[in-house]
Amino acid sequence: NSDVVEIYDSESNAFVMLKGQSDVAKRFGTKLVCSMNYCTRNTSLPIEGRHFPYHQGMVVSGTFIEAHEQPNHLGAGTGLNVWDGAILLVKYLEQNQSLIQDKLVVELGSGCGLVGIASAALGATHVLLTDLPYTLDLLKQNVSRNPSFRDSVSCCVWDWNDKHPPSLNGSNVVMLADCVWVQELVPPLVKALKHIVSTCEEKGLLTVLVSYQQRGQTAHDLFWESMNEIFPKIERMDVLVNKPDKLNVFKLSL
């Protein structure tokens, strides 16, 4: 329903669902309504703030992975930022390297490429980074910034709405780092995951690793309903790191 909006309420530390701008004004005041009108014309994603420190890269298993980002406030798109979900997934992989060692990996919504490049550093045979066209220049630059691993990393465009997805070359590990925050993204992502499942030659060996942070309730419900329809086994994984409760890593399998 387009009249229903979700607003993050810092007092309750949760998203609340309100019906239209009149309800928003009653609960939060008219200044927020003005802010909402502005944000509909701005492509940046308002967030509470980054939990993990990050400055153009991070150390992964003793190796510095250099992955630059662009400030979100410039409005160029959320794919040009390194989000907490990417950092958490890298930390999980660092603690569970056997999941990707000697594996063919594809990452959906790679953004700046941190997760994929780190996967190569941790022993993946080959990593395919995929995202929308506007991210490709930064993706390729970040791969080039890590010459020790660039021969095992490649980049290509994958718009989840495309009728002709790229060749995945037998990938059996799929990465997805904090890529869903609005419900409109869920159906295209489901389409992409179904394509991966349908083309996987050894479905029993397929592993999907998802770092996930709940933002809105509507997108949250739709995402997990969809994942349960595709993957009969979904596990929340332990990550030995101080993190927000709502930020987690999940392993999905057939």
PDB file of N, CA, C and O in Angstrom, residues 28-29 35 58 63 114 235:
ATOM      1  N   PHE A  28       5.828  12.295  14.747  1.00  0.00           N
ATOM      2  CA  PHE A  28       7.188  12.820  14.669  1.00  0.00           C
ATOM      3  C   PHE A  28       7.262  14.313  14.367  1.00  0.00           C
ATOM      4  O   PHE A  28       8.338  14.900  14.417  1.00  0.00           O
ATOM      5  N   GLY A  29       6.131  14.927  14.015  1.00  0.00           N
ATOM      6  CA  GLY A  29       6.150  16.354  13.726  1.00  0.00           C
ATOM      7  C   GLY A  29       6.250  16.648  12.238  1.00  0.00           C
ATOM      8  O   GLY A  29       6.621  15.809  11.435  1.00  0.00           O
ATOM      9  N   SER A  35      11.157  16.481   5.492  1.00  0.00           N
ATOM     10  CA  SER A  35      12.346  15.691   5.198  1.00  0.00           C
ATOM     11  C   SER A  35      12.018  14.516   4.297  1.00  0.00           C
ATOM     12  O   SER A  35      12.762  14.179   3.381  1.00  0.00           O
ATOM     13  N   MET A  58      40.555  -3.190   4.745  1.00  0.00           N
ATOM     14  CA  MET A  58      40.657  -3.850   6.037  1.00  0.00           C
ATOM     15  C   MET A  58      41.630  -5.021   5.937  1.00  0.00           C
ATOM     16  O   MET A  58      41.876  -5.564   4.852  1.00  0.00           O
ATOM     17  N   THR A  63      46.403  -9.953   5.600  1.00  0.00           N
ATOM     18  CA  THR A  63      46.624  -9.230   4.343  1.00  0.00           C
ATOM     19  C   THR A  63      45.687  -8.029   4.264  1.00  0.00           C
ATOM     20  O   THR A  63      44.487  -8.168   4.524  1.00  0.00           O
ATOM     21  N   LEU A 114      34.605  -5.563  -1.716  1.00  0.00           N
ATOM     22  CA  LEU A 114      35.369  -6.001  -0.551  1.00  0.00           C
ATOM     23  C   LEU A 114      35.194  -7.488  -0.276  1.00  0.00           C
ATOM     24  O   LEU A 114      36.177  -8.214  -0.084  1.00  0.00           O
ATOM     25  N   GLU A 235      20.265 -21.322   8.163  1.00  0.00           N
ATOM     26  CA  GLU A 235      20.911 -21.307   9.479  1.00  0.00           C
ATOM     27  C   GLU A 235      21.495 -19.927   9.773  1.00  0.00           C
ATOM     28  O   GLU A 235      22.116 -19.322   8.901  1.00  0.00           O
TER      29      GLU A 235
END
